[in-house]
Amino acid sequence: MPSPVPLAGKRVAVLIEDLFEDSELIVPRDVLVRAGAQVVVVGPLAGRAYAGKHGQHVTADRAAAGTQASEFDAVVIPGGFAPDKMRLRHPMVDLVRDAMAAGKPVAAICHGPQVLINANVLRGRTLTCWPSIAVDVKNAGGRYVDKPVVEDGNLITSRKTADLTQFTDALVRQLAATH
Amino acid sequence: MPSPVPLAGKRVAVLIEDLFEDSELIVPRDVLVRAGAQVVVVGPLAGRAYAGKHGQHVTADRAAAGTQASEFDAVVIPGGFAPDKMRLRHPMVDLVRDAMAAGKPVAAICHGPQVLINANVLRGRTLTCWPSIAVDVKNAGGRYVDKPVVEDGNLITSRKTADLTQFTDALVRQLAATH
């Protein structure tokens, strides 16, 4: 019988910036919390509320500066226009690069892989994304495929909000398997 | 004495999609019209009003499908989040690629160079852009520099709204010199 709290003790960083795609932050956050994980929303400033594209506001628990990948078991990068801003935040890019280097689950959806491009971690990796950035992913050395969810080792990617169920399923499964 | 209508007889395509950076479309359009050019706003659908990031609405005069670079003396690509949408519109990307191949002035500001990436015209070209896409420009083979305006032959690029005066000055000067 599976544990009622499969992610007990797991800590997950969910990145935030203004103009995040509302459901791509809120759905993974809520799925993770219900599965027993501790979710830490990481933004440029702790305590600031960031605005989603569709009007939801979510407050950052922690500032990216000062966070360490070693504090977390996984990192989630929601989409929308937020990744266009996140990729200019060096502490966020560093957090993603370090989590990738440590082999921790990194889950990016929609425009989220823009941050992976800036972290320079896509060479030879297979992934999906929102189609507008597919050429950028390919130019960064990634192998772009058009599927609802792609798992290439620890790297979990999806295309859009319609893929959220497959995206969170893969994330919860990988996180539950980490030690 | 310079001509009072230095751009008389010149036709310029200004690309549009939703979430354009309002001033990056409106200022070049107005500068070109005052200098005597005919401006044709080219969008996905003729007669549809597109919404800028800051609430301005501008109606497309022509649909991109069916336009030919040969109808125009120059192409302007405004920034904002519109280029993220434009780059998925094949007729817009084709228009830009053909204008570049013909050596006509192509002026892109802010995120506008995202369309140039999809047109695959940046290899070996020197340009500037909004900093979030600098890595994408470099991965596409462009030489990124951080300057208010960069002219590499017919390719005119600027970083942001604060550069609009230099951007439109360069465009008007190049257009006036075309035959």
GROMACS .gro file of C-alpha atoms in nm:
model
  358
    1MET     CA    1   0.000   0.000   0.000
    2PRO     CA    2   0.151   0.335  -0.096
    3SER     CA    3   0.224   0.582   0.180
    4PRO     CA    4  -0.052   0.840   0.234
    5VAL     CA    5   0.219   1.109   0.232
    6PRO     CA    6   0.455   0.988  -0.043
    7LEU     CA    7   0.658   1.310  -0.036
    8ALA     CA    8   0.692   1.351   0.342
    9GLY     CA    9   1.019   1.527   0.418
   10LYS     CA   10   1.078   1.645   0.062
   11ARG     CA   11   1.143   2.014  -0.002
   12VAL     CA   12   1.070   2.163  -0.342
   13ALA     CA   13   1.163   2.509  -0.472
   14VAL     CA   14   0.900   2.658  -0.706
   15LEU     CA   15   1.039   2.959  -0.890
   16ILE     CA   16   0.830   3.274  -0.931
   17GLU     CA   17   0.840   3.603  -1.118
   18ASP     CA   18   0.571   3.837  -1.247
   19LEU     CA   19   0.353   3.711  -1.534
   20PHE     CA   20   0.383   3.344  -1.442
   21GLU     CA   21   0.120   3.125  -1.606
   22ASP     CA   22  -0.110   3.102  -1.305
   23SER     CA   23  -0.203   2.734  -1.317
   24GLU     CA   24   0.151   2.624  -1.400
   25LEU     CA   25   0.262   2.748  -1.058
   26ILE     CA   26  -0.049   2.686  -0.850
   27VAL     CA   27  -0.131   2.331  -0.969
   28PRO     CA   28   0.220   2.185  -0.911
   29ARG     CA   29   0.241   2.366  -0.577
   30ASP     CA   30  -0.093   2.226  -0.460
   31VAL     CA   31  -0.024   1.874  -0.590
   32LEU     CA   32   0.311   1.869  -0.409
   33VAL     CA   33   0.167   2.001  -0.082
   34ARG     CA   34  -0.116   1.744  -0.088
   35ALA     CA   35   0.141   1.470  -0.143
   36GLY     CA   36   0.319   1.583   0.172
   37ALA     CA   37   0.607   1.789   0.033
   38GLN     CA   38   0.716   2.124   0.169
   39VAL     CA   39   0.694   2.381  -0.110
   40VAL     CA   40   0.910   2.694  -0.095
   41VAL     CA   41   0.820   2.965  -0.346
   42VAL     CA   42   1.148   3.129  -0.449
   43GLY     CA   43   1.143   3.473  -0.610
   44PRO     CA   44   1.361   3.780  -0.647
   45LEU     CA   45   1.236   3.918  -0.311
   46ALA     CA   46   1.104   3.729  -0.007
   47GLY     CA   47   0.759   3.843   0.104
   48ARG     CA   48   0.671   4.014  -0.225
   49ALA     CA   49   0.353   3.911  -0.407
   50TYR     CA   50   0.405   3.832  -0.775
   51ALA     CA   51   0.122   3.862  -1.028
   52GLY     CA   52   0.023   3.584  -1.265
   53LYS     CA   53  -0.083   3.649  -1.624
   54HIS     CA   54  -0.444   3.584  -1.526
   55GLY     CA   55  -0.450   3.785  -1.205
   56GLN     CA   56  -0.354   3.539  -0.931
   57HIS     CA   57  -0.104   3.670  -0.678
   58VAL     CA   58   0.144   3.443  -0.503
   59THR     CA   59   0.396   3.557  -0.243
   60ALA     CA   60   0.757   3.442  -0.249
   61ASP     CA   61   0.864   3.262   0.069
   62ARG     CA   62   1.234   3.305   0.000
   63ALA     CA   63   1.461   3.527  -0.204
   64ALA     CA   64   1.662   3.342  -0.466
   65ALA     CA   65   1.980   3.510  -0.347
   66GLY     CA   66   2.106   3.299  -0.058
   67THR     CA   67   1.921   2.982  -0.155
   68GLN     CA   68   2.126   2.670  -0.225
   69ALA     CA   69   2.026   2.375  -0.440
   70SER     CA   70   2.134   2.154  -0.146
   71GLU     CA   71   1.832   2.280   0.053
   72PHE     CA   72   1.589   2.128  -0.196
   73ASP     CA   73   1.502   1.789  -0.341
   74ALA     CA   74   1.361   1.933  -0.665
   75VAL     CA   75   1.305   2.259  -0.853
   76VAL     CA   76   0.992   2.357  -1.051
   77ILE     CA   77   1.000   2.627  -1.322
   78PRO     CA   78   0.649   2.741  -1.420
   79GLY     CA   79   0.585   2.903  -1.757
   80GLY     CA   80   0.414   3.215  -1.884
   81PHE     CA   81   0.625   3.524  -1.938
   82ALA     CA   82   0.789   3.480  -1.596
   83PRO     CA   83   1.084   3.275  -1.731
   84ASP     CA   84   1.175   3.571  -1.956
   85LYS     CA   85   1.233   3.760  -1.630
   86MET     CA   86   1.376   3.468  -1.428
   87ARG     CA   87   1.655   3.411  -1.680
   88LEU     CA   88   1.792   3.757  -1.596
   89ARG     CA   89   1.809   3.668  -1.222
   90HIS     CA   90   2.150   3.514  -1.167
   91PRO     CA   91   2.063   3.347  -0.831
   92MET     CA   92   1.766   3.171  -0.997
   93VAL     CA   93   1.976   3.054  -1.290
   94ASP     CA   94   2.245   2.935  -1.048
   95LEU     CA   95   1.987   2.745  -0.841
   96VAL     CA   96   1.867   2.563  -1.153
   97ARG     CA   97   2.220   2.492  -1.277
   98ASP     CA   98   2.324   2.350  -0.938
   99ALA     CA   99   2.010   2.134  -0.909
  100MET     CA  100   2.079   1.995  -1.257
  101ALA     CA  101   2.444   1.931  -1.169
  102ALA     CA  102   2.332   1.742  -0.857
  103GLY     CA  103   2.092   1.528  -1.062
  104LYS     CA  104   1.786   1.645  -0.867
  105PRO     CA  105   1.448   1.650  -1.043
  106VAL     CA  106   1.408   1.978  -1.233
  107ALA     CA  107   1.061   2.022  -1.383
  108ALA     CA  108   1.004   2.300  -1.639
  109ILE     CA  109   0.685   2.369  -1.834
  110CYS     CA  110   0.590   2.598  -2.124
  111HIS     CA  111   0.849   2.882  -2.138
  112GLY     CA  112   1.024   2.739  -1.827
  113PRO     CA  113   1.308   2.590  -2.035
  114GLN     CA  114   1.425   2.946  -2.113
  115VAL     CA  115   1.586   2.933  -1.768
  116LEU     CA  116   1.753   2.602  -1.859
  117ILE     CA  117   1.900   2.772  -2.167
  118ASN     CA  118   2.059   3.041  -1.950
  119ALA     CA  119   2.183   2.774  -1.709
  120ASN     CA  120   2.356   2.614  -2.011
  121VAL     CA  121   2.240   2.264  -1.919
  122LEU     CA  122   2.059   2.151  -2.233
  123ARG     CA  123   2.339   2.020  -2.454
  124GLY     CA  124   2.243   1.665  -2.553
  125ARG     CA  125   1.929   1.660  -2.337
  126THR     CA  126   1.588   1.565  -2.477
  127LEU     CA  127   1.300   1.792  -2.380
  128THR     CA  128   0.980   1.963  -2.478
  129CYS     CA  129   0.856   2.322  -2.431
  130TRP     CA  130   0.615   2.583  -2.563
  131PRO     CA  131   0.666   2.582  -2.942
  132SER     CA  132   0.778   2.946  -2.967
  133ILE     CA  133   1.102   2.863  -2.786
  134ALA     CA  134   1.168   2.529  -2.958
  135VAL     CA  135   1.425   2.690  -3.188
  136ASP     CA  136   1.603   2.844  -2.887
  137VAL     CA  137   1.608   2.504  -2.714
  138LYS     CA  138   1.755   2.344  -3.026
  139ASN     CA  139   2.012   2.623  -3.070
  140ALA     CA  140   2.112   2.563  -2.706
  141GLY     CA  141   2.194   2.202  -2.790
  142GLY     CA  142   1.870   2.041  -2.673
  143ARG     CA  143   1.679   1.773  -2.863
  144TYR     CA  144   1.327   1.911  -2.894
  145VAL     CA  145   1.031   1.673  -2.908
  146ASP     CA  146   0.658   1.753  -2.909
  147LYS     CA  147   0.507   1.539  -2.631
  148PRO     CA  148   0.291   1.612  -2.324
  149VAL     CA  149   0.573   1.518  -2.088
  150VAL     CA  150   0.934   1.424  -2.149
  151GLU     CA  151   1.159   1.272  -1.884
  152ASP     CA  152   1.529   1.267  -1.968
  153GLY     CA  153   1.679   1.144  -1.644
  154ASN     CA  154   1.610   1.409  -1.380
  155LEU     CA  155   1.488   1.664  -1.636
  156ILE     CA  156   1.106   1.672  -1.662
  157THR     CA  157   0.946   1.901  -1.922
  158SER     CA  158   0.599   1.973  -2.056
  159ARG     CA  159   0.455   2.201  -2.324
  160LYS     CA  160   0.155   2.382  -2.171
  161THR     CA  161  -0.118   2.394  -1.909
  162ALA     CA  162  -0.307   2.108  -2.078
  163ASP     CA  163  -0.013   1.883  -1.988
  164LEU     CA  164  -0.020   1.962  -1.615
  165THR     CA  165  -0.150   1.622  -1.502
  166GLN     CA  166   0.126   1.430  -1.680
  167PHE     CA  167   0.379   1.692  -1.565
  168THR     CA  168   0.291   1.666  -1.196
  169ASP     CA  169   0.257   1.286  -1.214
  170ALA     CA  170   0.614   1.259  -1.340
  171LEU     CA  171   0.742   1.505  -1.080
  172VAL     CA  172   0.572   1.330  -0.788
  173ARG     CA  173   0.696   0.990  -0.907
  174GLN     CA  174   1.057   1.107  -0.943
  175LEU     CA  175   1.050   1.292  -0.611
  176ALA     CA  176   0.906   0.991  -0.429
  177ALA     CA  177   1.195   0.783  -0.565
  178THR     CA  178   1.466   1.022  -0.438
  179HIS     CA  179   1.644   0.949  -0.110
  180MET     CA  180   1.791   7.166  -4.808
  181PRO     CA  181   1.648   6.823  -4.712
  182SER     CA  182   1.319   6.717  -4.865
  183PRO     CA  183   1.017   6.793  -4.642
  184VAL     CA  184   0.900   6.438  -4.712
  185PRO     CA  185   1.222   6.238  -4.708
  186LEU     CA  186   1.037   5.904  -4.724
  187ALA     CA  187   0.782   5.990  -4.993
  188GLY     CA  188   0.693   5.675  -5.187
  189LYS     CA  189   0.842   5.438  -4.931
  190ARG     CA  190   0.628   5.155  -4.795
  191VAL     CA  191   0.708   5.001  -4.458
  192ALA     CA  192   0.558   4.688  -4.302
  193VAL     CA  193   0.523   4.713  -3.923
  194LEU     CA  194   0.451   4.371  -3.771
  195ILE     CA  195   0.190   4.333  -3.499
  196GLU     CA  196   0.064   4.068  -3.258
  197ASP     CA  197  -0.098   4.088  -2.916
  198LEU     CA  198   0.112   4.217  -2.626
  199PHE     CA  199   0.334   4.438  -2.841
  200GLU     CA  200   0.528   4.698  -2.643
  201ASP     CA  201   0.296   4.988  -2.720
  202SER     CA  202   0.549   5.263  -2.786
  203GLU     CA  203   0.777   5.035  -2.988
  204LEU     CA  204   0.504   5.004  -3.249
  205ILE     CA  205   0.337   5.345  -3.224
  206VAL     CA  206   0.650   5.565  -3.219
  207PRO     CA  207   0.817   5.411  -3.527
  208ARG     CA  208   0.481   5.413  -3.710
  209ASP     CA  209   0.423   5.780  -3.634
  210VAL     CA  210   0.782   5.884  -3.713
  211LEU     CA  211   0.762   5.704  -4.049
  212VAL     CA  212   0.424   5.855  -4.140
  213ARG     CA  213   0.541   6.207  -4.052
  214ALA     CA  214   0.847   6.154  -4.272
  215GLY     CA  215   0.617   6.072  -4.562
  216ALA     CA  216   0.627   5.691  -4.569
  217GLN     CA  217   0.325   5.468  -4.609
  218VAL     CA  218   0.302   5.237  -4.310
  219VAL     CA  219   0.121   4.905  -4.343
  220VAL     CA  220   0.052   4.726  -4.013
  221VAL     CA  221   0.083   4.353  -4.085
  222GLY     CA  222  -0.073   4.102  -3.845
  223PRO     CA  223  -0.217   3.753  -3.845
  224LEU     CA  224  -0.560   3.885  -3.953
  225ALA     CA  225  -0.645   4.201  -4.150
  226GLY     CA  226  -0.890   4.430  -3.972
  227ARG     CA  227  -0.837   4.281  -3.627
  228ALA     CA  228  -0.733   4.508  -3.340
  229TYR     CA  229  -0.432   4.382  -3.144
  230ALA     CA  230  -0.373   4.482  -2.782
  231GLY     CA  231  -0.048   4.629  -2.656
  232LYS     CA  232   0.097   4.541  -2.316
  233HIS     CA  233  -0.011   4.880  -2.185
  234GLY     CA  234  -0.361   4.883  -2.334
  235GLN     CA  235  -0.323   5.054  -2.672
  236HIS     CA  236  -0.510   4.886  -2.956
  237VAL     CA  237  -0.384   4.895  -3.313
  238THR     CA  238  -0.562   4.737  -3.609
  239ALA     CA  239  -0.376   4.534  -3.869
  240ASP     CA  240  -0.413   4.672  -4.222
  241ARG     CA  241  -0.302   4.350  -4.389
  242ALA     CA  242  -0.279   3.982  -4.306
  243ALA     CA  243   0.075   3.847  -4.314
  244ALA     CA  244  -0.037   3.559  -4.533
  245GLY     CA  245  -0.026   3.689  -4.888
  246THR     CA  246   0.218   3.973  -4.822
  247GLN     CA  247   0.546   3.974  -5.012
  248ALA     CA  248   0.869   4.140  -4.907
  249SER     CA  249   0.880   4.291  -5.257
  250GLU     CA  250   0.582   4.514  -5.165
  251PHE     CA  251   0.783   4.691  -4.894
  252ASP     CA  252   1.099   4.898  -4.861
  253ALA     CA  253   1.157   4.802  -4.498
  254VAL     CA  254   1.017   4.589  -4.213
  255VAL     CA  255   0.984   4.692  -3.846
  256ILE     CA  256   0.955   4.434  -3.567
  257PRO     CA  257   0.837   4.593  -3.238
  258GLY     CA  258   0.909   4.426  -2.906
  259GLY     CA  259   0.712   4.329  -2.598
  260PHE     CA  260   0.573   3.976  -2.581
  261ALA     CA  261   0.437   4.004  -2.937
  262PRO     CA  262   0.752   3.855  -3.099
  263ASP     CA  263   0.698   3.538  -2.892
  264LYS     CA  264   0.372   3.504  -3.088
  265MET     CA  265   0.501   3.638  -3.423
  266ARG     CA  266   0.775   3.375  -3.440
  267LEU     CA  267   0.505   3.106  -3.459
  268ARG     CA  268   0.343   3.278  -3.760
  269HIS     CA  269   0.515   3.136  -4.067
  270PRO     CA  270   0.405   3.416  -4.306
  271MET     CA  271   0.558   3.676  -4.071
  272VAL     CA  272   0.882   3.483  -4.037
  273ASP     CA  273   0.893   3.440  -4.416
  274LEU     CA  274   0.836   3.813  -4.470
  275VAL     CA  275   1.130   3.894  -4.243
  276ARG     CA  276   1.355   3.629  -4.400
  277ASP     CA  277   1.277   3.755  -4.752
  278ALA     CA  278   1.333   4.120  -4.657
  279MET     CA  279   1.670   4.024  -4.506
  280ALA     CA  280   1.762   3.822  -4.817
  281ALA     CA  281   1.676   4.126  -5.032
  282GLY     CA  282   1.896   4.351  -4.819
  283LYS     CA  283   1.608   4.581  -4.723
  284PRO     CA  284   1.622   4.762  -4.390
  285VAL     CA  285   1.488   4.537  -4.114
  286ALA     CA  286   1.454   4.713  -3.778
  287ALA     CA  287   1.393   4.504  -3.464
  288ILE     CA  288   1.378   4.630  -3.107
  289CYS     CA  289   1.364   4.465  -2.763
  290HIS     CA  290   1.231   4.106  -2.812
  291GLY     CA  291   1.190   4.171  -3.187
  292PRO     CA  292   1.507   3.972  -3.273
  293GLN     CA  293   1.324   3.654  -3.162
  294VAL     CA  294   1.162   3.667  -3.507
  295LEU     CA  295   1.508   3.701  -3.666
  296ILE     CA  296   1.614   3.384  -3.481
  297ASN     CA  297   1.324   3.191  -3.634
  298ALA     CA  298   1.404   3.339  -3.975
  299ASN     CA  299   1.755   3.195  -3.929
  300VAL     CA  300   1.924   3.514  -4.049
  301LEU     CA  301   2.154   3.598  -3.757
  302ARG     CA  302   2.462   3.387  -3.823
  303GLY     CA  303   2.760   3.623  -3.823
  304ARG     CA  304   2.546   3.936  -3.781
  305THR     CA  305   2.612   4.191  -3.506
  306LEU     CA  306   2.306   4.310  -3.315
  307THR     CA  307   2.154   4.412  -2.986
  308CYS     CA  308   1.827   4.315  -2.813
  309TRP     CA  309   1.652   4.296  -2.477
  310PRO     CA  310   1.902   4.123  -2.245
  311SER     CA  311   1.680   3.824  -2.166
  312ILE     CA  312   1.715   3.697  -2.523
  313ALA     CA  313   2.085   3.777  -2.563
  314VAL     CA  314   2.178   3.413  -2.504
  315ASP     CA  315   1.927   3.302  -2.768
  316VAL     CA  316   2.071   3.554  -3.015
  317LYS     CA  317   2.422   3.424  -2.946
  318ASN     CA  318   2.312   3.060  -2.974
  319ALA     CA  319   2.158   3.151  -3.312
  320GLY     CA  320   2.499   3.267  -3.432
  321GLY     CA  321   2.458   3.640  -3.373
  322ARG     CA  322   2.721   3.867  -3.220
  323TYR     CA  323   2.543   4.037  -2.930
  324VAL     CA  324   2.649   4.385  -2.823
  325ASP     CA  325   2.490   4.614  -2.563
  326LYS     CA  326   2.435   4.949  -2.738
  327PRO     CA  327   2.133   5.177  -2.792
  328VAL     CA  328   2.131   5.107  -3.165
  329VAL     CA  329   2.336   4.872  -3.381
  330GLU     CA  330   2.345   4.888  -3.759
  331ASP     CA  331   2.501   4.587  -3.932
  332GLY     CA  332   2.428   4.663  -4.295
  333ASN     CA  333   2.052   4.659  -4.341
  334LEU     CA  334   1.991   4.513  -3.994
  335ILE     CA  335   1.897   4.779  -3.737
  336THR     CA  336   1.848   4.673  -3.375
  337SER     CA  337   1.784   4.840  -3.040
  338ARG     CA  338   1.742   4.719  -2.682
  339LYS     CA  339   1.435   4.892  -2.538
  340THR     CA  340   1.190   5.181  -2.547
  341ALA     CA  341   1.453   5.423  -2.415
  342ASP     CA  342   1.644   5.367  -2.741
  343LEU     CA  343   1.352   5.461  -2.969
  344THR     CA  344   1.498   5.792  -3.089
  345GLN     CA  345   1.824   5.633  -3.205
  346PHE     CA  346   1.629   5.339  -3.347
  347THR     CA  347   1.395   5.551  -3.559
  348ASP     CA  348   1.677   5.788  -3.662
  349ALA     CA  349   1.871   5.494  -3.807
  350LEU     CA  350   1.564   5.352  -3.979
  351VAL     CA  351   1.466   5.684  -4.140
  352ARG     CA  352   1.824   5.744  -4.254
  353GLN     CA  353   1.855   5.397  -4.411
  354LEU     CA  354   1.511   5.418  -4.573
  355ALA     CA  355   1.583   5.761  -4.720
  356ALA     CA  356   1.897   5.617  -4.878
  357THR     CA  357   1.713   5.326  -5.049
  358HIS     CA  358   1.613   5.355  -5.414
   0.00000   0.00000   0.00000
